[in-house]
Each structure stands twice: as C-alpha cells, then as structure tokens.
Amino acid sequence: MNTNSIRRKVMAGVTAFIAGATLIASVPAASATETADVQTLSQHGGAQRIANTPASGKAKNVILFIGDGMGDSEITVARDYLYGPGGTLNGIDKIGQPGATSATETGVGQYTTYATGDGSSRTNQVTAVTDSAASGSAWATGTKTYNNAVSVDNSFTPQMNLLELAKANGKATGNVTTAEVQDATPAVMESHSTQRSCYGPQGKTDGSSDDSAARCDAEQLLQNGGIGSISEQLLDTRADITLGGGNKYFNQTAQAGEWAGKTLKEQATERGYQYFEDPAQLSSLTEANQDSPVLGLFSSGNMPTQYNESKALDHDTAEQMALAGQQDGNQSLVSCTTNSEWLGNKGASLADMTSKAIDLLSDNQNGQSNGYFLQVEGASIDKQDHNANACGQIGETDDLDKAVATALSKVDLSDTLIIVTADHAHTSQIVSWPSYYGLTTPLRAKDGSALYVFYGTSSSQMDNGGSMSHTGTQLRIAASGPGASRVDGLTDQTDNFFTITKTLGLASSTSEINALSDNADVSVEKASDGAYTADLTAFNGDASVSYSLVDTATGQTVASQDGCTVDNGHQGVCGVRVRTTQTTPISFSADTIKDGSTYRLTVKGKQSGKQVVKEFTAGATNSADTTADGTIEIPTTDVTEAQAAAAEQKEALAKTGIAIIMLALLAAVIAGASCAVRRLRNGVETSGDGE
Ligand SMILES: [Zn+2]
C-alpha cells in the first residue's frame, strides 16, 4: 500500500465518520460506507490516482483533444475502415508514440471515467457510466461530480475550470468543437451550470419560445439573482476564440441584466466579439484577443458530419448482406460517402478550425508572452454512436485525427504538450459476423475488406426514439510534449486536470485557486445619468461573488445579491458571475444610492471567501477622476474585516435599539388601545342595551 492509498483510506475513514454523523442526523436508511466513498471522491482532487506524482515537465502551451465517445473501439473502427487494421491514423496514433514525433517526452495510459451522481435525480452515488457533462467537469475542474453537472460539484457549487485558470495565469485561451458550443464538453470550459440543458436565458430553444423552466434550475437564471445560462456565461468567460455550432440559441433574448431585451447575438456584438456564422469567413480572421474575441458559430445545431449516415441492420438483413459480400468481393457491403453539407467543404472542418485557433492564439499577445490553453472536441463520434451510424462516427473520428495531425504540423513539441483522449467509452464493437442480438453495419473498408460494426446497448427500439448508450470502460489517454509521461499507467479523469495545471504552472489546489482572489479590489463610479456602478477586479479565484450595500447611517441594506429569489436547493449558482480577468460590474440604479449618504459595500468571492469592503460617500468627487464621458470615480476607503464586523455589530445594536423603541411604542399603543377598548366596552356595558 503506498502513502497515497493510505491517505485515501484515512480520508475515507474521516469522511465516513463525518458522513456517518450527518447520516444519523438526516438520512435514516443509506449505508455510511457508500455515502463516505462518494463524499471523498467528489471533493476537489478527491478522485486522483496519482496525487503525489509531480509534473514531469513544464509546457508553455497545452492542446487538449477530446474525441467525444471515442473509446478504443471507436479508434479501431476508424483505423480499420480508413487505413486497414495494419494502418496508422496520422494524428491520433502518433501522440504518445516515442519516435513518431519530435517530442522527447511521451506518455500513454488509461483513465477511469465514473461519475459521482446519477443524472436525473442528481443524488450522490458512484455511477459507473458517465455522461459528457460529468466527465468534462472532471478534467476541467479536477472535481468528480454528478452526470448532468457542468463544472459544478455534487453540492452545486461552481468549480474553477482550466480555461478560467489559464486566463488567470495570463494565457490566451480557445475552445473549439463540432457540437453546439453550449453542449457539455465545450460548456465545462465556459460556464458553471447545475443542468447541462440550460443553454440560454430561454432554455434550449431558438428564441421563439421559452422552456427555461424545464431546462434550467430557476436559481441560475439572471432574473432570479443567478449567474446566468451557459451561453450568457460563455460571453462572460470571454475565451479569445470559440468555434463550433449552436447559433440558433443565440437568437434567444436576455431576460435580465445589462442586455435585457436584446438577443445574445446583439449582446455578443455589443461586447466586442467578432461574431460570425459564415464558415467562409474563418480563413480571413486575423486576430483573436480580449479586445476582439472570436465567436464563430457555423451551424444552427451540431455541425453536419463528414460522411452520410449508414444504417445499422437487424441480424437477418445484415447477414444476407454479409453473405452477398462474400460472393462479390464485398461490393454489396456499405461504403461511406461524403456528406455535401459537411462544413469541411466550406473551409470549416475540425482541422481548419484547429489550425486557425492555433495561429490566432500563438499570435495573440498573451499567447506570445505566456502561452495558451486550447481544447478541441470532435463531438459527433459520440452522437453518431448513439445513432448506430457507423459511417457518421468514422468520419468524425477522421476529422479529429486530421485536426491532431494539423496541430502536430504546426506546434513545437519542446514547449507544447498535446493530449489526446476521450470523455467516455461508447457502444460500437468490431465483430466477426453480424450479431444475432443487436444491430450490425457490414462495411466495405477502404482496403476492400469486410468490417462488421455492431451496436447493442440501446434500452429501447431505435426506430422508436431509442439511442445506443455510453459504456463504462476505461479510456486511452496519450500525450506528447513536456509533461506527457504523467498520463502513464492507470489514472483518473480528474488527474488530467492536475497534469495540465501542473505542467502549465496554473493554480490547482483549492488553496492555490482561492489565492487567485488575494488581490481582488472594488472601485465605485457614478455615470453622467446618476447611476452607480461597482467595478470588481481580480476576483480570479472565483466564478461568482455575492455583495451587499448598506447605508451606514441607518444600517439598512439597500441592495444585495447572495441567495436567489427562489430556492429549490441550488443556491450555489446564485450571485454575480465573475468575468475572469476582466472588470465585473455591479450596477445600482440612481434611486438606490442617494448623494450625500455614506455606504458600505461588501463583495465576497463565493468560492475563495475573499471579502473586499469599501466605504464611500455618494456624490463625493475628486475632480481629477472625472473621465471624458462624464463618469466620476467616487473615492472609497478600505474597511478592514474587523472594522466591518464592528460596524455591523453597531448597526445591529442600533437596529435593536430602534426595535426596542418601536416595541415600547407598540406596547404603549396597545396599552392605550386596550384602555380605549375597555372604556368602550365599559361604556357599552354601562349603556345596558347589549343583551
Ligand atoms: Zn453521448
């Protein structure tokens, strides 16, 4: 037993005790051991298998390639079809292979992918088969969570993701996918959502209707005091470059906040994004940075696949085809054909998008100085596996392989780490003959050989809305470049987070992440229209903040945001979404703040606990601080935690004092009233005509 496993057992024991105590108090039936296991595993870093293994190298850049649903089987299916069983995929097979690239360090291993909560009930339990949301959250945040969670933990608390941490480190960032950009794998890098379907302020619609009540937890919506939907948070997170599908969701309209009443497309443009939908424009992009980030959404939903759909056949039909193939040199079998709708025909294959992202991030000033973090997802390996669509799945694996090959041709593996892995295993199996128990697609591979791809995991009929399911097998992870050998052996998905953070030198432990908010600050300004804004900076260890504004003369809280206006148990996504490394504004209407009055503003990072307290007198000015547009910077004074606590106590006492006076007055009034009543009664009684 190594020290790590001892540590885990001790941790499990400690947590078992705590959980046991909690159980006695709250849950009568469940087993303490089971609960403790989940409690331990779902802590930040709690599921690591190699926690004590340091980074094996330092990289300036990391490119993380994810084949969604790309298990060993899916890789082999694509290789067999495209190049024959003895062939080689040009990108995927070279990563991790010593001598196949210029990399001096390589690594290949496998990792576990289980989740710590069931997706629909969201109850805490070890769940062997993960979805893309829980698995993406695992490598994005280092925290295991429940299926359906987008970078929030089992308690619905946001966990800082790799893209935010890379930004906090001064790096350029990119997020590229063939799925809708709101889909789970890209979403884990751009947002924190208790439900993966909370695509926009109007739910998962094209903006002509609103199903947010079904798709989102109410607490998360801006109008209820939450941090906003996935699309709105994408705009807040502000990666330098985001490419993918899902533009119909940007027709939705913001329901609250600074851009209420405007579509997300309008919001993107007003916020300085280079927003575009025409794939032909991709090649002409010249920059992607924080002043002018790129948001290219090339299809209404997921991007069309490279190959047209093939149909998986029942046993008898597939067997007849296979027998005919034996007679005619496999001519009777299915050959995949190119889809005319594929955006690779218009310059936006996954390889094209990856190439452009690498160019722009390398050219970006932050990228040049500090490097970049880029995630690239080939999404529809999974989606076509669900559909038992062998050709669709193969074309998508090919698209991802070409994207990896493109990256290999562009980057310097002495300062760039490339990792290729997946989020969960899937259905497809290579079988020797059409199976009796499921569906089979008999393919004629490009080398002319027969390839039978089998699908058999749907729990209902495919013709009746059925879908092949994810599977729970461990996955391949391969890497080339500095730090690559940390993927060797058996690791967990959450270890991938620590491999990337440690190799890039990003904050990774909870205390390191919290410390990113150490220099947090708040300033206050008054616009020419009389409205006040608090500008938050450097809350980089937080995804969200709470705040309160107190009139110091009365002790009254005149504005605040902490809990949400609704409470169904997901208060973790309440608060103000932090715009990582940017200024996060909190607006106060002109009638909230009265000139001449003094206010105390408390802003608290909801993850780091960092608290900034400022006192200011509304209307006070330093003329030197007036800007050209008439905005006045209001002088503020720092209030220490001790001072703030003392002030709160004094105000509470004052309020109590007022309350005592009020009570005394009330008592006097009641006494007076009862006397009056008595007098009245007496009067009535003495009048003698009551009965
Ligand atoms: Zn899936």
PDB file of C-alpha atoms and ligand atoms in Angstrom, residues 68 132 382-383 386 424 426 470, ligand 1:
ATOM      1  CA  ASP A  68     -16.400  12.558 -27.538  1.00  0.00           C
ATOM      2  CA  SER A 132     -20.133  14.127 -21.165  1.00  0.00           C
ATOM      3  CA  ASP A 382     -20.489  10.142 -29.654  1.00  0.00           C
ATOM      4  CA  LYS A 383     -23.606  11.484 -31.306  1.00  0.00           C
ATOM      5  CA  HIS A 386     -25.776   6.966 -30.181  1.00  0.00           C
ATOM      6  CA  HIS A 424     -16.392   8.177 -22.040  1.00  0.00           C
ATOM      7  CA  HIS A 426     -19.321   4.006 -26.240  1.00  0.00           C
ATOM      8  CA  HIS A 470     -22.399   5.221 -23.313  1.00  0.00           C
TER       9      HIS A 470
HETATM   10 ZN    ZN B   1     -23.330  10.820 -25.637  1.00  0.00          ZN
END
